[in-house]
Short mmCIF file of C-alpha atoms in Angstrom, two decimals:
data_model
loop_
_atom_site.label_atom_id
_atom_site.label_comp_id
_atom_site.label_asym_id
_atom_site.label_seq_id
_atom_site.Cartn_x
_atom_site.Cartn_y
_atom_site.Cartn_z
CA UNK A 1 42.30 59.03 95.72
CA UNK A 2 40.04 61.62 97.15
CA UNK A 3 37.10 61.60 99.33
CA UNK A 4 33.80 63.81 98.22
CA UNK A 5 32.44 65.12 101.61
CA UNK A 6 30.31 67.86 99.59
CA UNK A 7 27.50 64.90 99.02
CA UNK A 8 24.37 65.77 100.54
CA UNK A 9 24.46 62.77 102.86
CA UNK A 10 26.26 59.95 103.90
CA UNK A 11 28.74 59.40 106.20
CA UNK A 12 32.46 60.16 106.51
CA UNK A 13 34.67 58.36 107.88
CA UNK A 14 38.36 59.30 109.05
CA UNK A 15 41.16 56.79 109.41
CA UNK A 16 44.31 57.69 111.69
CA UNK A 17 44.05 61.60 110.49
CA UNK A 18 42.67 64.17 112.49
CA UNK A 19 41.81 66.81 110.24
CA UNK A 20 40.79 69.46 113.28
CA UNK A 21 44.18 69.78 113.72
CA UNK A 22 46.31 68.75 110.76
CA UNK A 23 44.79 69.99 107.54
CA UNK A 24 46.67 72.71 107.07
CA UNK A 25 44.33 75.39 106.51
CA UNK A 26 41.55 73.24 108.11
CA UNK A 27 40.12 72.57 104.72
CA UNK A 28 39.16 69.02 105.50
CA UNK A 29 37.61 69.75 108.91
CA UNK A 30 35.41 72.45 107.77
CA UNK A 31 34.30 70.08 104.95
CA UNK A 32 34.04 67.54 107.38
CA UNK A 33 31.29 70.12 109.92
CA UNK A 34 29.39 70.94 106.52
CA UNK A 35 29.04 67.53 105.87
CA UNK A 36 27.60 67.18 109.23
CA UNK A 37 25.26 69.77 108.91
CA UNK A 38 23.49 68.42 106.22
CA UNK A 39 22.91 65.21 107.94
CA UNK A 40 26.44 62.96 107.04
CA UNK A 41 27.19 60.83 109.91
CA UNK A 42 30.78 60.92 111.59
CA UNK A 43 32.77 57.86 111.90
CA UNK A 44 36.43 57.71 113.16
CA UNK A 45 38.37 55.03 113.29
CA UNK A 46 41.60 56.64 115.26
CA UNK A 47 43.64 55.17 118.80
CA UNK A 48 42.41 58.55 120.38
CA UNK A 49 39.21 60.36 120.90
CA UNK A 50 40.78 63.43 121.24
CA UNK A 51 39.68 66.01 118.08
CA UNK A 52 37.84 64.18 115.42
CA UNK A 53 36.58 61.31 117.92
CA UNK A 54 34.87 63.62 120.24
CA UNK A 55 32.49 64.89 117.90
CA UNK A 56 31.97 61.42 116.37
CA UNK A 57 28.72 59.79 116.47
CA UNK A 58 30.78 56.34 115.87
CA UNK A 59 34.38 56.47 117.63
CA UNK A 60 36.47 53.09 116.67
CA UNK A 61 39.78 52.88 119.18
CA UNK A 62 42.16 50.66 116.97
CA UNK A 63 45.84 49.52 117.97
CA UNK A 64 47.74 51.78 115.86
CA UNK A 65 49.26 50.34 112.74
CA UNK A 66 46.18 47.53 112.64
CA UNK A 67 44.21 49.37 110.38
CA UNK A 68 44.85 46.80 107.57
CA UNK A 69 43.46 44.06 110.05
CA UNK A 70 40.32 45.89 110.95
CA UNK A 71 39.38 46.80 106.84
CA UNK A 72 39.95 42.66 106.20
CA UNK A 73 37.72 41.62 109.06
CA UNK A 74 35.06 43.49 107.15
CA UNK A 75 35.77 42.44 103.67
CA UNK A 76 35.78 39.01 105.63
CA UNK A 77 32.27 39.64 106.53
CA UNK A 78 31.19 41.11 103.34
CA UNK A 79 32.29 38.18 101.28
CA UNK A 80 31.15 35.58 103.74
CA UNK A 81 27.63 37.16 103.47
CA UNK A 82 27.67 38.02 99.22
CA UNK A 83 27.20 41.70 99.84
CA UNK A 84 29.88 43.17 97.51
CA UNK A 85 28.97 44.95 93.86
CA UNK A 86 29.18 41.41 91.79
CA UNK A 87 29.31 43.31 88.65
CA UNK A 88 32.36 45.17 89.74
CA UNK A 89 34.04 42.39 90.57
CA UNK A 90 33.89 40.38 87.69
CA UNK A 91 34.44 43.46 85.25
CA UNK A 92 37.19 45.38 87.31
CA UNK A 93 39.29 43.31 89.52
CA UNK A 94 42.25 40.89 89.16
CA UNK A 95 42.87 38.19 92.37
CA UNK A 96 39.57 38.47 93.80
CA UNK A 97 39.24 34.66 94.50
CA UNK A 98 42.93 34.83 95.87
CA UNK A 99 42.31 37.25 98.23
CA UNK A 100 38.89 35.80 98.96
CA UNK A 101 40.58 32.40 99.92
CA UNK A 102 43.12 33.74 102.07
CA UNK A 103 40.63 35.69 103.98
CA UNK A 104 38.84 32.58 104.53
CA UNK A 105 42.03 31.24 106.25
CA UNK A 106 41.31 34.17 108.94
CA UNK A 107 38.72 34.33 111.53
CA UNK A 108 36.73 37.35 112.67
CA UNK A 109 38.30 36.39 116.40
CA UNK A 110 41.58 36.65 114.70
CA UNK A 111 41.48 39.55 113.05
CA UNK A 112 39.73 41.44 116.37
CA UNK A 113 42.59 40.61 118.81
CA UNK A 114 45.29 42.29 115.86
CA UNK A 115 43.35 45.69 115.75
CA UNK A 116 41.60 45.52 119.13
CA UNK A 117 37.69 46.11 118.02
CA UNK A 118 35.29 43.55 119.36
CA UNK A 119 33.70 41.37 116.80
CA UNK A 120 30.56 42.74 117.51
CA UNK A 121 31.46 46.31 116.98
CA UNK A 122 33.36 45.33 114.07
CA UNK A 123 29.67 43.51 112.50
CA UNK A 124 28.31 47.42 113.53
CA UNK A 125 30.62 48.92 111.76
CA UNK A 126 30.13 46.58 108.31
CA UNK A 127 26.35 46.72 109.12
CA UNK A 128 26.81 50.81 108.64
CA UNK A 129 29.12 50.33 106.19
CA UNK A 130 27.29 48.58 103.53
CA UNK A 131 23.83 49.99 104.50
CA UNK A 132 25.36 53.43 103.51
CA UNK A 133 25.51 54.31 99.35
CA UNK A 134 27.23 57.40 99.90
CA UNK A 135 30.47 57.05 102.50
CA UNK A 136 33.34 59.18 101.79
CA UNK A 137 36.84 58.65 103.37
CA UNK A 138 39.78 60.61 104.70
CA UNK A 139 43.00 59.52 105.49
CA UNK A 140 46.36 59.93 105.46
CA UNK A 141 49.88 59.79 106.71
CA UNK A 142 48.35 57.89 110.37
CA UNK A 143 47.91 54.96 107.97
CA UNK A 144 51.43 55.29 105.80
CA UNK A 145 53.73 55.38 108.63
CA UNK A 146 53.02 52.20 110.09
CA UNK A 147 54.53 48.71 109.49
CA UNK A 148 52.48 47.49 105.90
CA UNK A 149 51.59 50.89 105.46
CA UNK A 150 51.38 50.36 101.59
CA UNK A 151 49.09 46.70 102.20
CA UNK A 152 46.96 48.08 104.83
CA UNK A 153 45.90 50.96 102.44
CA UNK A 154 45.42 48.52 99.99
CA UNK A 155 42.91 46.55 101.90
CA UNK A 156 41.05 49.87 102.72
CA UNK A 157 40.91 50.77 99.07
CA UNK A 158 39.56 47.21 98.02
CA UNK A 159 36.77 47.37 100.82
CA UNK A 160 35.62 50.76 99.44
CA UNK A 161 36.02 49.20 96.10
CA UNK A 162 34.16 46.17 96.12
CA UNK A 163 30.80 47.95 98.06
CA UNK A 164 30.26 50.12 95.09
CA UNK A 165 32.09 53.14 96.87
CA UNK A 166 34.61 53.98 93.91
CA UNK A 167 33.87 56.65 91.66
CA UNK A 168 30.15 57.66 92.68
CA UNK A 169 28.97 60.70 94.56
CA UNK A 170 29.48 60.63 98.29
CA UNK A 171 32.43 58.23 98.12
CA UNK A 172 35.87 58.35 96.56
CA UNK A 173 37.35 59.05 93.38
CA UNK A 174 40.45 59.86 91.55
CA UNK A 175 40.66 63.62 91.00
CA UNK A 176 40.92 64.36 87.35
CA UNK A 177 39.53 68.13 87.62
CA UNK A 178 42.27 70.26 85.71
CA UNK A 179 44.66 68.69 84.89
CA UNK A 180 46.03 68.55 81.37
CA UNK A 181 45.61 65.29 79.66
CA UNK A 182 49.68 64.40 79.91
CA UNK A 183 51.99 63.47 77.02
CA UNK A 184 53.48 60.17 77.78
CA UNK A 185 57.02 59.83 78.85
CA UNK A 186 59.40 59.29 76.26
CA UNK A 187 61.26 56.10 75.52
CA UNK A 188 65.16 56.60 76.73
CA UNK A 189 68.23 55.01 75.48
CA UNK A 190 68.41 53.49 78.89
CA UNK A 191 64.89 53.32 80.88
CA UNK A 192 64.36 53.59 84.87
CA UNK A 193 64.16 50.31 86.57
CA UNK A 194 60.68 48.40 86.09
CA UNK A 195 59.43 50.79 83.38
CA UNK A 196 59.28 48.14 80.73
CA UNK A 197 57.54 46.40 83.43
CA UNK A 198 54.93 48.98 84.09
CA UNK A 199 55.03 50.92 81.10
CA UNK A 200 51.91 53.09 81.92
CA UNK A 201 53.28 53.87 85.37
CA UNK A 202 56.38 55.58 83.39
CA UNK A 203 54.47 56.47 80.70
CA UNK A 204 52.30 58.65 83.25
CA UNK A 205 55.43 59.61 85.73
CA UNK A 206 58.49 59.42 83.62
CA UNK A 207 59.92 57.18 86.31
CA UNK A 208 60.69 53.73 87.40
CA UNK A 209 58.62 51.14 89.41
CA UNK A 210 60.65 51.08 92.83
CA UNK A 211 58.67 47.71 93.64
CA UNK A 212 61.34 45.96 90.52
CA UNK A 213 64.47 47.38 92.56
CA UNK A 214 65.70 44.15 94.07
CA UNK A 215 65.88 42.51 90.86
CA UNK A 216 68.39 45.12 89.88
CA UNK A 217 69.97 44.74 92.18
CA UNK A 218 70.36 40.88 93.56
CA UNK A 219 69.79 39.67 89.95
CA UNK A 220 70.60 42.30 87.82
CA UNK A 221 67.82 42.74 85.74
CA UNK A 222 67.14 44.93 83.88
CA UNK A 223 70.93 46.06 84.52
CA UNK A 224 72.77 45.85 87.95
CA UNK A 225 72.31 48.48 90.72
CA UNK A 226 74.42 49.06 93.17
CA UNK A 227 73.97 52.31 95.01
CA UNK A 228 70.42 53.80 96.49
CA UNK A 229 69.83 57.14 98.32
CA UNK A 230 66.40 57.15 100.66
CA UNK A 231 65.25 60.44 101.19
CA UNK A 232 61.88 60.78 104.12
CA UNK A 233 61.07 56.71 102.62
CA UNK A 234 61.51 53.14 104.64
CA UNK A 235 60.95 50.72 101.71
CA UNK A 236 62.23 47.79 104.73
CA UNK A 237 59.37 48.36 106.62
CA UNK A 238 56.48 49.72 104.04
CA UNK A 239 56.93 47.29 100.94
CA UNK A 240 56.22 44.13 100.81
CA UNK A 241 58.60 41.44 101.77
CA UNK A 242 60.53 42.97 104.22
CA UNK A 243 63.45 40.19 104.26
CA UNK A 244 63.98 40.82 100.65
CA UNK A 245 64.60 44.55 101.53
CA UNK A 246 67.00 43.72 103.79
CA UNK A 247 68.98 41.47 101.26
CA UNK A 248 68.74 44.03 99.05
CA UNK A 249 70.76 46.36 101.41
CA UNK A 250 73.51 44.04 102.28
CA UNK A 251 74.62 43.53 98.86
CA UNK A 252 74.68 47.58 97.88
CA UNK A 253 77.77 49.20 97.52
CA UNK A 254 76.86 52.24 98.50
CA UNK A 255 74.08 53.72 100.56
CA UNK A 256 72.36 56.82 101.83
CA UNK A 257 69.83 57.30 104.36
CA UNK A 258 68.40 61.27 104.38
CA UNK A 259 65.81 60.66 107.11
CA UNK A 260 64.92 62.57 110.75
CA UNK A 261 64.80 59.56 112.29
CA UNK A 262 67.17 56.11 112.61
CA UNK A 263 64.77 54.46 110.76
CA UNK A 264 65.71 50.02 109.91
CA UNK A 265 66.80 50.95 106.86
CA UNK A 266 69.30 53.62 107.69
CA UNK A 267 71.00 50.65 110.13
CA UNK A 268 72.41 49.39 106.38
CA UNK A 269 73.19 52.31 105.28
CA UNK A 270 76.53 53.51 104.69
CA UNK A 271 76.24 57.55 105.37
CA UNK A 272 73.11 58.81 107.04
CA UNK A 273 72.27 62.19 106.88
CA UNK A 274 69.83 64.17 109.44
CA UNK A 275 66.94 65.83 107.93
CA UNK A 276 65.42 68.84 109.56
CA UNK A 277 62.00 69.39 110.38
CA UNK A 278 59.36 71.16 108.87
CA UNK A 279 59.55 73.23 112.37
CA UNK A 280 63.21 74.27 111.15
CA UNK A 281 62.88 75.23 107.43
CA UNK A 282 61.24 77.44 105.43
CA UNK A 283 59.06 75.73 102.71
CA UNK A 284 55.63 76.47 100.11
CA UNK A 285 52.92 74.20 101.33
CA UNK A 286 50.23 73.63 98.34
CA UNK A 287 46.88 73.33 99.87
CA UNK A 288 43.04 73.22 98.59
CA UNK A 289 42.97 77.14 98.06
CA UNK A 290 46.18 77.91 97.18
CA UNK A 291 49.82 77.96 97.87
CA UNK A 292 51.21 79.16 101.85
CA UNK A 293 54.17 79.70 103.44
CA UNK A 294 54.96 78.02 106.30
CA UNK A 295 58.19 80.01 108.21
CA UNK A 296 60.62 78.53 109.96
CA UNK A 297 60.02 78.09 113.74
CA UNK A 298 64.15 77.50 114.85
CA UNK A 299 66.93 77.05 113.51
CA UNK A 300 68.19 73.58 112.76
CA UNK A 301 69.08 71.50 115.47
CA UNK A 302 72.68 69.92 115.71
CA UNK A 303 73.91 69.07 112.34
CA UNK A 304 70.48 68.69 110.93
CA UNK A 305 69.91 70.27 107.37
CA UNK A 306 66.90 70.50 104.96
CA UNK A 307 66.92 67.91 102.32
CA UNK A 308 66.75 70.25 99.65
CA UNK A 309 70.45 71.96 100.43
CA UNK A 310 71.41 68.52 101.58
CA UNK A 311 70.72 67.00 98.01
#
């Protein structure tokens, strides 16, 4: 998904990502201070002020990795009070009433202690949010590096989803803008895990649906697994059930951890392997614009190696 910050108005709103310092070539801050010029307001939604949240005109401190927390207390409020697209809804979603009735198992007090925002700025912030048509938003790896990264982007996507906020000017929308219409995968004698599962997942990508690993390999199906490598990933602690990960682990064979960091699952792993940083490598960094090169700072520290040679 991508956010449109060239509407005329509206607001934009950055989550865990501050874009004055880590957009590469700056492209989303400078889209960001044209935005504000022409009248968007600026809300972020970050654990510190400094960069984007000074020059906010709505700054929301959140305990880091609650993001998921703060984006259901809203949809909370949203439901309770009937002001999500109906239409939308009833044409476009699947589990609404599931997700509905689990939210109604949570209360706004709840929810406020786990990300730290006080009810009442959290009914000024859903007051803002669904009084605005056009509200674009920017995000990234500040919300997939935490515990339930994957769910608590999901629960941002469904808020922007619900409110109309999907596909329209000023908010966000899947980038289609040249790129080839794709030829579908083709079928193989033996196909990836999960991709009879999700056959328009491989038929797009030409690979498996990681999400049907475990029934490789605790149950066998489609065929047993019983060797992984994890290259700069931590399925454990960013897919859902995180016991079943861990099951999944013990009962491997064989496994590789390529990571910088002793992440939970590299603790079942049989061989880890230290990654270098992007500090220590030479690499092509594809930004809005065009391609860079971004040169290697120092050499690698200790026995650390870029993934590429590693692999």
């Amino acid at each position: 998904m991508e956010a449109d910050s060239k509407s005329p108005r509206g607001r934009v709103c950055p989550r865990e990502k501050n874009p004055k310092t880590d957009s590469g070539p700056l492209s989303a801050y400078r889209a960001i201070l044209e935005a504000k010029k022409r009248g968007a307001k600026l809300v972020v939604i970050d654990p510190c002020r400094a960069g984007m949240g000074e020059m906010a005109d709505m700054w929301v401190p959140i305990i880091p990795g609650f993001d998921g927390a703060l984006a259901m207390a809203m949809t909370k409020l949203i439901l309770e009070r009937h002001l999500y697209d109906d239409g939308f809804v009833k044409n476009y979603t699947r589990g609404f009433e599931a997700y509905e009735s689990y939210l109604k198992t949570l209360s706004a007090d709840r929810l406020s202690r786990y990300c730290g925002i006080p009810v009442q700025m959290i009914e000024e912030l859903t007051r803002l949010f669904v009084s605005t048509e056009n509200i674009s938003l920017v995000s990234c790896t500040g919300l997939e590096y935490q515990l339930s990264g994957a769910q608590n982007n999901r629960a941002i996507q469904i808020l922007w989803a619900i409110t109309g906020k999907v596909d329209v000017e000023g908010g966000i929308y899947i980038s289609g803008t040249e790129i080839p219409t794709r030829k579908l995968a083709p079928k193989l004698e033996i196909m990836p895990v999960g991709a009879e599962k999700y056959p328009v997942f491989y038929g797009l990508t030409g690979w498996g649906q990681f999400m049907e690993f475990p029934n490789a390999v605790l149950h066998d199906v489609p065929y047993p697994v019983r060797g992984l490598l994890i290259r700069a990933a931590s399925p454990a602690i960013s897919y859902p059930e995180q016991k079943l990960w861990r099951q999944v682990y013990k009962k491997l064979d064989f496994m590789v951890v390529l990571d910088r960091f002793m992440t939970e699952d590299a603790k079942y792993a049989d061989v880890v392997l230290p990654a270098a940083t992007l500090w220590e490598n030479d690499s092509f960094c594809e930004y809005p614009g065009g391609i860079r090169l971004r040169e290697q700072i120092i050499g690698p520290v200790g026995e650390a190696k870029a993934g590429l040679s590693l692999l």
